[in-house]
Amino acid sequence: MAEKQKKRLMQGNEACVEGALYAGCKFYAGYPITPSTEIAEGMSVRLPKIGGKFIQMEDEIGGIAAAIGGSLAGLKSLTATSGPGFSLKQECLGYACLAEIPLVIVNVMRGGPSTGYPTGPSQADIMQAKWGTHGDHPAIAVTPAYVQEILTETVRAFNLAEKYRTPVIVLYDEIVGHMREPITIPAPGELAVVDREKVTCKPDEYFPYDERFEIPPLAPFGTGYRFHVTGLNHKKDGFPTNDSKQIGEGNMRIMRKIDNHLDEIWKNEEIGLEDAEIAVVAIGSTARSARYAVNEARSMGIKAGLLRPLTLWPFPDKAVTELSKRVKAIIVPEMNLGQMVLEVQRCSKKAEVLGVHRVDGEPINPGQIIEAIKSFK
Amino acid sequence: MATLKELAKKEERLTGGHRLCAGCGIPPIVRLILRSTDAPIVATTATGCLEVGTSIYPYTAWNIPWIHSAFENAAATISGVEAAYRALKKTGKIPDRDIKFIAFGGDGGTYDIGLQALSGALERRHNFLYVCYDNGAYMNTGIQRSSATPLFSNTTTSPAGKAIEGKQEWRKDLTRIVVAHNVPYAAQASPHNWADLSKKAEKALAINGPTFLNVMSPCPLGWYTKSEDSIKLAKLSVDTCYWPLYEVENGVLRVTYKPKEKKPLAEWLKPQGRFKHLFKPENKNMLDAFQERVDLEWQRLLELDGKRI
């Protein structure tokens, strides 16, 4: 009989460390920044004990660049940051998208813009997670709302990164990052862990961007497979190209490898949506306020429900579109001046969409959401 | 040079009411430097303890025009300010006055993320003084190691444990990196020796061109020391020759203070909690290695004393 697992009181950022280690992360490179620093601190304690490597870099750019290097060498790699650091990492994020390098980047959202409010929560990096780096590129971002979920979603982020050979962002706000809740560390084998696909062909037959594959396997450096990695548009062997056909095809393939698997990447939690007339769409700590608000509204006799995307990018178009055909109104509370609400509006076919916004460093409380729900009654 | 009495009588340009910790080395350093000239000063500060502790809305401790921009770019910001001043002066938009430009940054914002901006500003020969208050770690975010952190220090990202015993790397020699930019003046100083620090600041501020001061700044929080011991520890860092006081003026190096009796490094390390693990009997070899390296660096410096480097 399996031993009963003990609950442990843990901070969100500590749970991120547990999730990364559970997923098999062996390399961390980063730079201290509030409110994400506990992730670096945790990794600096834990990785040396398991033969992994922690490096504190000279700046944020170095942090993601070294993690890219760690991943190319075959290790599951992590970097973590917050607002200003996420801005600095954007060029390398785009590099990892185009060079197709699996990587997990945690952004614990704090108030912005600029240095902003380092110790206060925000959800104003929602669009940055999708569009922060230049050029068209695929984006996957997961958005946990509970400490336990930071662990499981960090594992999922590594799985998605390895499976789709792309950087994945774990996006949560300062409240969830610094919150302490009792959680259970899953036993080995309890959660699925995806490891990088092994390259089986002969070294002289290997092409890192082989167009015959939807997702070509990535050979770790130092294993006899010689190939070129660049941030320039490239051919199947990785060398730069000016050929428009190959540029176009390469750009389309990195989008297609995500777009063809949306149903596997999307993940939502739905509360009370079966008969809902008014729906709330929210992520992170705001979704926790929304859950309370929805329950309160129900007790007042209002049929309200919650759609909580755990995969924010790619945006859950299908779920929101279907929802919008069934409900009268969709309320989108978010700690920014209107970002996710634009996506909900884009996907909504019929329902009225109303944003509830706040950028004063305070969380959106259930009362604000209840007021918005009542305005449709 | 002004006497201590004269310095004390000068206007306070970083006033009381800031929220830096008791025993923090930063306020006495900044105040003394700001007092070392009578000219108007415009300052910029990188993200860090000094910035956070002196400017929490709606208060400011600064009695001079002051800008905080971001973590990595204090030297770039002061470059823009100084260049704009020159342009405005040239076109007669503002009166021709001798204004001093100073950038302040901690070791994180100077040795690490701010090094590129600093190097660029030095190379472009802007007329400014850069002051690094070096407390040997990222204290503002909770004591993470920096490239200025002393060997074997226990920090939250170089924890002293069984697998790794604290920081494994020797600190970056930033002063020498700055000297390599062929600046007219660069020096190391410490707040316990106010006369030396003030003289160096006065010299630096009188020069037209890029100048640099690297100042040892005790931190009770990150060093795990008593607040009242800060100045004593600053002195010990110099008397043990971990932090030599010297200057490089127009390429000529001069050691400005030579302890009569060089103290054992352990006297500086022992009161600091960040070096606690070095005093376990089994770690004596680490302590010896640290001492050996300090001796070597001091010897190398003495060999350069009075020479053009």
XYZ file of C-alpha atoms in Angstrom:
686
model
C 0.000 0.000 0.000
C 1.302 3.383 -0.915
C 2.424 5.491 1.975
C -0.009 8.259 2.746
C 1.461 11.438 1.403
C 1.985 14.234 3.855
C 0.728 17.711 3.232
C 3.415 20.356 3.226
C 2.935 24.066 3.734
C 4.633 25.692 0.817
C 4.972 28.978 -1.005
C 3.993 29.194 -4.670
C 7.548 29.848 -5.818
C 8.779 26.897 -3.745
C 6.152 24.719 -5.411
C 7.540 25.838 -8.764
C 10.943 24.475 -7.684
C 9.310 21.171 -6.690
C 7.504 21.016 -10.032
C 10.670 21.689 -11.999
C 12.585 19.001 -10.115
C 9.699 16.547 -10.498
C 9.771 17.174 -14.245
C 13.466 16.315 -14.296
C 14.897 19.820 -14.609
C 18.666 19.659 -14.116
C 19.714 23.144 -15.129
C 18.792 26.580 -13.874
C 20.263 29.892 -14.920
C 18.843 33.182 -13.793
C 19.152 36.501 -12.091
C 17.588 37.718 -8.843
C 14.374 39.683 -9.231
C 11.434 40.197 -6.915
C 8.948 38.477 -6.678
C 10.464 35.409 -8.351
C 13.789 35.155 -6.483
C 12.693 32.242 -4.279
C 12.739 30.039 -7.374
C 16.432 30.803 -7.990
C 17.199 30.393 -4.303
C 15.422 27.059 -4.162
C 17.159 25.764 -7.264
C 20.550 26.887 -5.900
C 19.976 24.697 -2.845
C 18.424 21.701 -4.581
C 20.238 21.256 -7.887
C 23.774 20.655 -6.531
C 22.394 17.821 -4.384
C 21.097 15.916 -7.407
C 24.029 16.549 -9.701
C 22.282 19.395 -11.480
C 23.706 22.803 -12.188
C 22.611 26.201 -10.896
C 24.223 29.309 -12.318
C 23.518 32.832 -11.278
C 24.183 34.899 -14.346
C 25.306 38.512 -14.692
C 21.922 39.681 -15.912
C 18.501 38.585 -17.161
C 19.626 38.115 -20.745
C 22.430 35.864 -19.555
C 19.879 33.878 -17.547
C 17.752 32.838 -20.503
C 20.744 32.520 -22.855
C 22.456 30.049 -20.504
C 19.207 28.112 -20.109
C 19.023 27.853 -23.903
C 22.573 26.496 -23.846
C 21.704 24.034 -21.091
C 18.759 22.775 -23.098
C 20.815 22.371 -26.274
C 23.227 20.282 -24.253
C 20.308 17.991 -23.453
C 19.200 19.076 -19.975
C 15.716 20.214 -19.104
C 16.320 23.872 -18.360
C 14.545 26.580 -16.417
C 14.852 30.301 -15.905
C 12.571 32.479 -13.789
C 11.984 36.186 -13.664
C 9.498 38.982 -13.265
C 8.321 42.016 -15.311
C 11.509 43.991 -16.078
C 13.485 40.765 -16.382
C 10.837 39.277 -18.669
C 11.229 42.343 -20.895
C 14.986 41.819 -21.059
C 14.576 38.145 -21.936
C 12.316 38.750 -24.925
C 14.947 38.587 -27.665
C 16.184 35.218 -26.456
C 12.606 34.004 -26.079
C 12.091 34.623 -29.792
C 15.389 32.902 -30.509
C 14.203 29.799 -28.646
C 10.927 29.875 -30.627
C 12.694 30.008 -33.998
C 15.577 27.701 -33.102
C 12.986 25.376 -31.488
C 14.686 24.941 -28.156
C 12.662 23.419 -25.301
C 12.780 25.691 -22.286
C 10.608 26.802 -19.382
C 10.450 30.466 -18.410
C 8.590 31.485 -15.275
C 7.285 35.042 -15.105
C 5.901 35.973 -11.697
C 3.901 39.035 -12.629
C 4.437 42.199 -10.606
C 3.106 45.690 -11.137
C 4.413 47.540 -14.180
C 5.342 49.196 -16.435
C 9.080 49.563 -15.783
C 10.262 48.828 -12.246
C 6.623 49.356 -11.316
C 5.523 47.761 -8.100
C 7.988 44.927 -7.393
C 6.145 43.544 -4.378
C 2.633 43.971 -5.736
C 0.611 41.650 -7.967
C -0.361 42.241 -11.557
C -1.623 40.400 -14.618
C -0.401 42.999 -17.051
C 2.083 40.718 -18.834
C -0.651 38.616 -20.448
C -0.107 40.137 -23.890
C 3.658 40.323 -23.382
C 3.717 36.555 -22.883
C 2.248 36.229 -26.370
C 3.634 39.235 -28.235
C 6.644 40.394 -26.217
C 9.225 39.161 -28.668
C 9.169 40.460 -32.222
C 7.938 38.567 -35.246
C 5.234 35.947 -35.595
C 5.957 33.048 -33.328
C 4.198 30.311 -31.399
C 3.465 30.933 -27.736
C 2.464 28.573 -24.970
C 1.735 29.982 -21.529
C 0.248 28.106 -18.593
C -1.485 29.983 -15.794
C -1.763 28.267 -12.413
C -3.910 29.798 -9.668
C -3.102 27.606 -6.666
C 0.151 26.612 -5.005
C -0.475 22.932 -5.756
C -1.239 23.880 -9.315
C 2.038 25.791 -9.704
C 3.724 22.453 -9.112
C 1.574 20.496 -11.556
C 1.529 23.225 -14.192
C 5.309 23.591 -14.031
C 5.522 19.863 -14.766
C 3.065 20.333 -17.628
C 5.094 23.285 -18.922
C 8.205 21.098 -19.129
C 6.179 18.389 -20.845
C 4.815 20.807 -23.427
C 8.272 22.322 -23.984
C 9.850 18.936 -24.621
C 6.988 17.563 -26.669
C 6.594 20.570 -28.932
C 10.239 21.613 -28.847
C 9.458 25.179 -27.915
C 9.773 27.612 -24.991
C 6.848 27.502 -22.563
C 5.969 30.288 -20.150
C 4.619 29.671 -16.657
C 2.706 32.844 -15.908
C 1.342 33.646 -12.481
C 0.879 36.737 -10.354
C 2.775 37.730 -7.230
C -0.139 36.723 -4.979
C -0.029 33.102 -6.095
C 3.778 33.152 -6.124
C 4.092 34.299 -2.529
C 0.992 32.612 -1.139
C 1.463 29.675 1.233
C -0.881 26.698 1.009
C -0.683 23.069 2.038
C 0.231 20.928 -0.928
C 1.133 17.332 -1.661
C 4.273 16.471 -3.553
C 3.143 13.820 -6.014
C 4.874 10.441 -5.842
C 7.188 9.537 -8.708
C 5.085 8.276 -11.596
C 1.941 9.986 -10.362
C 2.238 12.782 -12.911
C 3.219 12.173 -16.499
C 6.726 13.355 -17.336
C 7.614 13.762 -20.997
C 11.252 13.325 -21.895
C 12.857 14.592 -25.041
C 12.474 12.354 -28.041
C 15.685 10.468 -28.753
C 17.367 10.805 -32.110
C 17.788 7.378 -33.649
C 19.084 8.088 -37.139
C 22.764 8.055 -38.067
C 24.590 11.333 -37.436
C 25.125 11.996 -41.144
C 21.398 11.588 -41.788
C 20.354 13.982 -39.027
C 18.713 17.320 -39.747
C 17.578 19.370 -36.736
C 14.864 21.114 -38.763
C 13.885 18.237 -41.006
C 10.683 19.312 -42.739
C 9.525 15.708 -43.026
C 8.718 15.853 -39.340
C 6.118 18.060 -37.778
C 8.418 18.316 -34.750
C 11.915 17.114 -35.655
C 13.736 15.536 -32.696
C 16.538 17.596 -31.150
C 19.906 15.886 -30.665
C 21.832 17.036 -27.590
C 25.160 18.716 -28.243
C 28.098 16.443 -27.693
C 26.442 13.237 -28.822
C 27.998 13.062 -32.260
C 25.214 14.848 -34.120
C 26.710 17.954 -35.685
C 24.310 20.689 -36.603
C 23.956 24.446 -36.821
C 21.746 26.526 -34.525
C 20.918 30.108 -35.377
C 18.358 32.831 -34.849
C 18.353 33.468 -38.589
C 15.737 31.782 -40.723
C 17.278 28.481 -41.642
C 17.170 25.373 -43.784
C 16.647 21.857 -42.476
C 20.326 21.577 -41.531
C 20.075 24.755 -39.467
C 22.192 26.940 -41.752
C 20.770 30.358 -42.693
C 18.859 30.734 -45.905
C 17.570 33.559 -48.104
C 15.280 31.233 -49.988
C 11.735 32.579 -49.589
C 10.183 29.145 -49.921
C 12.272 27.760 -47.091
C 11.810 30.866 -44.928
C 8.056 30.714 -45.377
C 7.879 26.997 -44.747
C 10.035 27.226 -41.611
C 7.948 30.057 -40.189
C 4.735 28.168 -40.919
C 5.964 24.894 -39.446
C 6.780 26.377 -36.015
C 3.222 27.732 -35.884
C 1.658 24.572 -37.274
C 3.285 22.278 -34.733
C 1.272 24.100 -32.051
C -1.898 24.824 -34.041
C -2.310 21.149 -34.978
C -2.365 20.116 -31.326
C -4.553 22.712 -29.672
C -6.829 20.131 -28.071
C -3.835 18.574 -26.318
C -2.436 21.924 -25.195
C -5.648 23.605 -24.078
C -6.728 23.065 -20.498
C -9.590 24.787 -18.707
C -11.366 24.491 -15.417
C -15.113 25.021 -15.566
C -17.255 25.785 -12.535
C -21.035 25.978 -12.814
C -21.069 26.634 -16.538
C -23.696 23.962 -17.385
C -26.650 26.265 -16.815
C -24.850 29.582 -16.437
C -26.376 32.746 -17.806
C -23.453 34.899 -16.806
C -19.899 33.616 -17.112
C -16.641 34.882 -15.695
C -13.336 34.205 -17.474
C -10.332 34.676 -15.205
C -6.851 33.368 -14.447
C -4.499 33.278 -11.459
C -5.434 34.863 -8.165
C -8.236 36.768 -9.905
C -9.835 33.425 -10.744
C -9.876 32.652 -7.023
C -11.843 35.846 -6.384
C -14.039 34.934 -9.337
C -14.773 31.475 -7.935
C -15.927 33.048 -4.691
C -17.971 35.638 -6.574
C -19.653 32.987 -8.722
C -20.635 30.986 -5.638
C -21.974 34.108 -3.958
C -23.974 34.992 -7.058
C -25.447 31.479 -7.064
C -26.536 31.920 -3.463
C -28.299 35.115 -4.583
C -30.122 33.132 -7.251
C -28.000 34.315 -10.194
C -26.876 31.549 -12.529
C -23.190 32.377 -12.778
C -20.223 30.224 -13.758
C -16.453 30.381 -14.195
C -14.192 29.458 -17.089
C -10.590 29.370 -15.911
C -7.977 28.828 -18.634
C -4.913 26.959 -17.380
C -3.497 27.327 -20.851
C -3.768 31.018 -21.609
C -1.725 30.840 -24.827
C -2.719 29.516 -27.268
C -5.924 31.236 -26.213
C -8.882 28.874 -25.641
C -10.818 30.207 -28.631
C -13.084 27.190 -28.914
C -14.149 27.126 -25.257
C -14.840 30.864 -25.178
C -16.726 30.848 -28.479
C -18.940 27.964 -27.340
C -19.510 29.647 -24.002
C -20.449 32.918 -25.658
C -23.253 31.193 -27.546
C -24.813 29.950 -24.312
C -24.520 32.884 -21.905
C -25.897 36.378 -21.797
C -22.702 38.015 -20.661
C -19.048 37.259 -20.043
C -17.168 39.163 -17.365
C -13.388 39.310 -17.603
C -11.723 40.482 -14.400
C -7.961 40.951 -14.721
C -5.278 42.975 -12.939
C -4.500 45.112 -15.984
C -6.295 47.699 -18.113
C -7.837 45.203 -20.518
C -5.770 42.478 -22.167
C -7.447 39.077 -21.903
C -10.802 40.815 -22.409
C -9.694 41.617 -25.977
C -9.249 37.919 -26.683
C -12.616 37.107 -25.133
C -14.242 39.797 -27.284
C -12.538 38.381 -30.364
C -13.908 34.915 -29.641
C -17.384 35.911 -28.475
C -20.182 35.376 -30.929
C -23.192 36.666 -29.064
C -22.617 37.432 -25.419
C -21.888 40.872 -24.110
C -18.332 41.160 -22.772
C -17.418 43.324 -19.805
C -13.930 43.831 -18.373
C -13.237 44.485 -14.703
C -9.812 46.013 -14.305
C -7.493 47.174 -11.602
C -3.876 48.367 -11.724
C -3.306 49.794 -8.250
C -1.374 46.818 -6.921
C -4.387 45.487 -5.047
C -6.118 42.242 -5.986
C -9.512 42.227 -7.665
C -11.829 41.261 -4.848
C -14.950 39.131 -5.131
C -17.140 42.169 -4.409
C -16.039 43.881 -7.623
C -16.875 40.800 -9.636
C -20.233 40.302 -7.888
C -21.125 43.911 -8.731
C -20.309 43.228 -12.384
C -22.390 40.032 -12.345
C -25.317 41.858 -10.752
C -25.175 44.576 -13.402
C -26.500 42.006 -15.890
C -29.343 40.820 -13.710
C 40.681 69.602 1.410
C 37.918 70.470 3.849
C 38.232 69.437 7.487
C 35.656 67.153 9.034
C 34.162 70.162 10.808
C 33.863 72.062 7.548
C 32.368 69.044 5.797
C 29.826 68.603 8.579
C 28.694 72.212 8.245
C 27.814 71.783 4.588
C 24.258 71.357 3.400
C 22.900 67.818 3.708
C 22.132 66.643 0.179
C 20.842 63.225 1.204
C 18.626 64.048 4.134
C 17.338 62.053 7.073
C 14.068 60.181 6.804
C 15.353 57.632 4.315
C 14.618 53.982 5.058
C 18.020 52.379 4.701
C 18.833 49.927 7.510
C 20.538 50.908 10.745
C 24.241 50.297 10.221
C 24.002 50.449 6.414
C 27.191 51.749 4.833
C 25.433 53.541 1.996
C 24.206 56.804 3.635
C 27.565 57.897 5.095
C 29.245 57.122 1.758
C 26.716 59.031 -0.334
C 26.544 61.976 2.062
C 30.282 62.383 2.226
C 30.627 62.257 -1.551
C 27.821 64.773 -2.060
C 29.528 67.064 0.449
C 32.843 66.844 -1.347
C 31.920 69.563 -3.817
C 30.105 72.878 -3.527
C 28.932 72.691 -7.124
C 25.356 71.721 -7.963
C 24.927 67.967 -8.468
C 22.589 65.934 -10.637
C 22.509 62.252 -9.712
C 21.106 59.036 -11.040
C 20.773 55.782 -9.144
C 20.446 52.231 -10.362
C 17.733 50.007 -8.901
C 18.905 48.838 -5.493
C 18.944 49.590 -1.785
C 19.892 53.261 -2.234
C 17.112 53.857 -4.729
C 14.433 51.965 -2.821
C 15.434 53.267 0.604
C 15.521 56.955 -0.316
C 12.517 57.403 -2.538
C 9.458 55.590 -1.288
C 6.469 57.548 -2.520
C 5.526 60.216 -1.533
C 8.866 60.927 0.137
C 12.354 61.609 -1.116
C 15.547 62.013 0.856
C 17.298 63.753 -2.057
C 17.890 67.485 -1.971
C 19.302 67.464 -5.495
C 17.847 66.606 -8.911
C 17.789 62.824 -8.936
C 16.697 60.155 -11.386
C 16.120 56.460 -10.987
C 15.806 54.727 -14.332
C 16.286 50.950 -14.192
C 18.668 48.328 -12.867
C 21.135 48.113 -15.715
C 21.480 51.633 -16.974
C 22.471 54.259 -14.378
C 25.633 55.038 -16.358
C 23.675 55.304 -19.618
C 21.110 57.597 -18.020
C 23.752 59.933 -16.612
C 25.391 59.893 -20.072
C 22.184 61.281 -21.552
C 21.771 63.863 -18.801
C 25.354 65.046 -19.113
C 25.257 65.140 -22.928
C 21.986 67.079 -22.872
C 23.487 69.535 -20.426
C 26.440 70.116 -22.727
C 24.158 70.597 -25.738
C 21.884 73.007 -23.884
C 24.879 74.961 -22.627
C 26.376 75.148 -26.117
C 23.185 76.516 -27.634
C 22.753 78.994 -24.800
C 19.520 77.415 -23.559
C 20.818 77.179 -19.993
C 23.410 79.278 -18.140
C 26.998 78.049 -18.175
C 27.474 76.537 -14.727
C 29.770 73.879 -13.380
C 27.353 71.058 -12.673
C 28.578 67.708 -11.376
C 27.016 64.484 -12.586
C 27.104 61.409 -10.390
C 25.741 57.912 -10.947
C 25.310 55.617 -7.945
C 24.912 51.861 -8.158
C 25.330 48.850 -5.936
C 27.597 45.965 -6.842
C 24.765 44.117 -8.627
C 23.858 47.178 -10.683
C 27.518 47.917 -11.436
C 29.631 44.739 -11.538
C 26.910 42.638 -13.171
C 23.862 43.924 -15.024
C 25.163 47.508 -15.255
C 28.680 46.751 -16.491
C 27.857 47.264 -20.165
C 26.341 50.702 -19.547
C 29.262 51.675 -17.327
C 31.822 50.558 -19.887
C 30.075 52.484 -22.644
C 29.875 55.683 -20.610
C 33.562 55.455 -19.659
C 34.591 54.848 -23.256
C 32.535 57.796 -24.528
C 34.363 60.009 -22.005
C 31.277 61.548 -20.418
C 32.025 64.023 -17.686
C 30.696 62.163 -14.672
C 31.585 60.293 -11.505
C 30.351 56.745 -11.068
C 30.132 55.556 -7.466
C 29.701 51.878 -6.718
C 28.660 51.077 -3.167
C 29.907 47.531 -2.923
C 28.230 45.530 -0.170
C 29.073 42.257 -1.819
C 25.671 40.861 -2.813
C 22.166 41.689 -4.039
C 20.972 42.856 -0.645
C 17.800 44.567 -1.904
C 16.336 41.331 -3.283
C 17.455 39.241 -0.315
C 21.210 38.524 -0.353
C 21.909 36.771 -3.656
C 25.517 36.423 -4.758
C 26.984 38.953 -7.170
C 30.308 38.971 -8.962
C 31.541 41.226 -6.126
C 30.653 38.671 -3.442
C 33.747 37.553 -1.509
C 35.035 34.015 -1.928
C 33.159 31.339 0.069
C 30.386 33.736 1.155
C 27.124 32.157 2.122
C 24.363 33.871 0.141
C 20.868 32.728 -0.778
C 22.060 31.673 -4.242
C 25.479 30.430 -3.147
C 24.345 28.630 -0.003
C 27.044 27.043 2.100
C 26.030 23.403 2.292
C 27.521 19.964 2.015
C 27.587 19.843 -1.801
C 29.029 23.345 -2.284
C 30.581 25.463 0.491
C 29.394 28.934 -0.454
C 30.550 31.035 -3.383
C 33.362 29.332 -5.258
C 34.659 32.227 -7.319
C 36.994 35.099 -6.501
C 35.405 38.520 -6.845
C 35.601 40.443 -10.068
C 38.213 43.216 -9.883
C 35.964 45.988 -11.114
C 38.309 48.838 -10.233
C 40.944 47.373 -12.528
C 38.350 46.891 -15.278
C 37.499 50.576 -15.010
C 41.200 51.498 -15.030
C 41.531 49.529 -18.274
C 39.232 52.122 -19.868
C 42.063 54.646 -19.383
C 39.924 56.934 -17.277
C 41.640 59.963 -15.711
C 40.759 58.846 -12.186
C 39.596 55.684 -10.431
C 39.912 54.717 -6.780
C 38.854 52.340 -4.056
C 37.695 53.765 -0.746
C 35.925 52.908 2.483
C 33.568 54.960 4.669
C 35.603 54.450 7.871
C 38.402 56.524 6.382
C 36.357 59.656 5.711
C 39.379 61.811 4.889
C 40.587 59.398 2.225
C 37.099 58.962 0.758
C 36.331 62.670 0.723
C 39.671 63.528 -0.829
C 39.136 60.970 -3.566
C 35.619 62.240 -4.247
C 36.884 65.831 -4.376
C 39.607 64.837 -6.817
C 37.236 62.840 -9.003
C 34.637 65.596 -9.124
C 37.207 68.221 -10.087
C 38.217 66.258 -13.189
C 36.568 66.807 -16.558
C 35.989 63.256 -17.777
C 34.809 59.886 -16.547
C 35.869 59.039 -12.989
C 35.074 56.150 -10.695
C 34.923 55.330 -7.003
C 34.461 51.799 -5.693
C 33.482 52.045 -2.042
C 33.254 49.216 0.480
C 29.781 49.340 2.028
C 29.058 47.194 5.095
C 25.641 45.532 5.200
C 24.453 44.161 8.573
C 21.585 42.318 6.842
C 23.655 40.420 4.305
C 26.849 40.109 6.283
C 24.944 38.874 9.355
C 26.670 41.414 11.575
C 25.656 43.878 14.260
C 24.575 47.315 13.076
C 26.998 49.044 15.430
C 29.953 47.118 13.996
C 29.650 48.364 10.409
C 32.349 51.029 10.452
C 34.655 48.765 12.454
C 34.165 46.049 9.816
C 34.807 48.507 7.007
C 38.108 49.333 8.711
C 38.945 45.654 9.130
C 38.315 44.997 5.437
C 41.065 47.531 4.757
C 43.432 46.564 7.594
C 43.310 42.921 6.501
C 44.026 44.126 2.941
C 40.897 42.458 1.548
C 39.826 45.915 0.376
C 42.950 47.977 -0.313
C 42.595 51.739 -0.562
C 44.270 52.965 -3.713
C 43.845 55.302 -6.625
C 44.890 55.368 -10.245
C 45.377 58.917 -11.471
C 46.265 59.427 -15.114
C 47.514 55.868 -15.247
C 49.694 56.009 -12.135
C 48.692 53.718 -9.289
C 49.147 54.822 -5.707
C 48.217 52.859 -2.605
C 46.724 55.547 -0.359
C 46.774 53.565 2.859
C 49.159 50.855 4.016
C 48.292 49.276 7.342
C 51.194 49.458 9.790
C 50.400 45.947 10.792
C 48.498 43.828 8.274
C 45.797 41.989 10.217
C 44.881 38.349 9.619
C 41.892 38.023 7.291
C 40.062 35.956 9.922
C 39.620 39.116 12.017
C 37.394 40.545 9.291
C 35.666 37.271 8.474
C 34.950 35.985 11.980
C 32.312 38.538 13.057
C 30.389 37.985 9.811
C 27.730 35.284 9.731
C 28.179 34.817 5.981
C 31.605 33.256 6.683
C 30.530 31.168 9.675
C 31.205 27.852 7.911
C 34.840 28.837 7.347
C 35.481 28.535 11.055
C 34.603 24.871 11.302
C 37.849 22.995 11.972
C 37.409 20.907 8.799
C 37.274 24.062 6.681
C 40.608 25.476 7.770
C 41.983 24.821 4.302
C 39.363 27.198 2.865
C 40.313 29.888 5.326
C 43.982 29.397 4.450
C 43.250 29.531 0.734
C 41.293 32.758 1.203
C 44.148 34.319 3.213
C 46.671 33.208 0.613
C 44.733 34.843 -2.189
C 44.340 38.096 -0.242
C 48.096 38.104 0.397
C 48.783 37.528 -3.272
C 46.458 40.335 -4.404
C 47.951 42.736 -1.839
C 51.455 41.842 -2.928
C 50.534 42.412 -6.560
C 49.116 45.807 -5.675
C 52.206 46.828 -3.691
C 54.386 45.925 -6.660
C 52.386 48.404 -8.755
C 52.476 51.173 -6.150
C 53.844 54.372 -7.653
C 54.024 52.864 -11.122
C 52.315 53.694 -14.385
C 50.016 50.784 -15.166
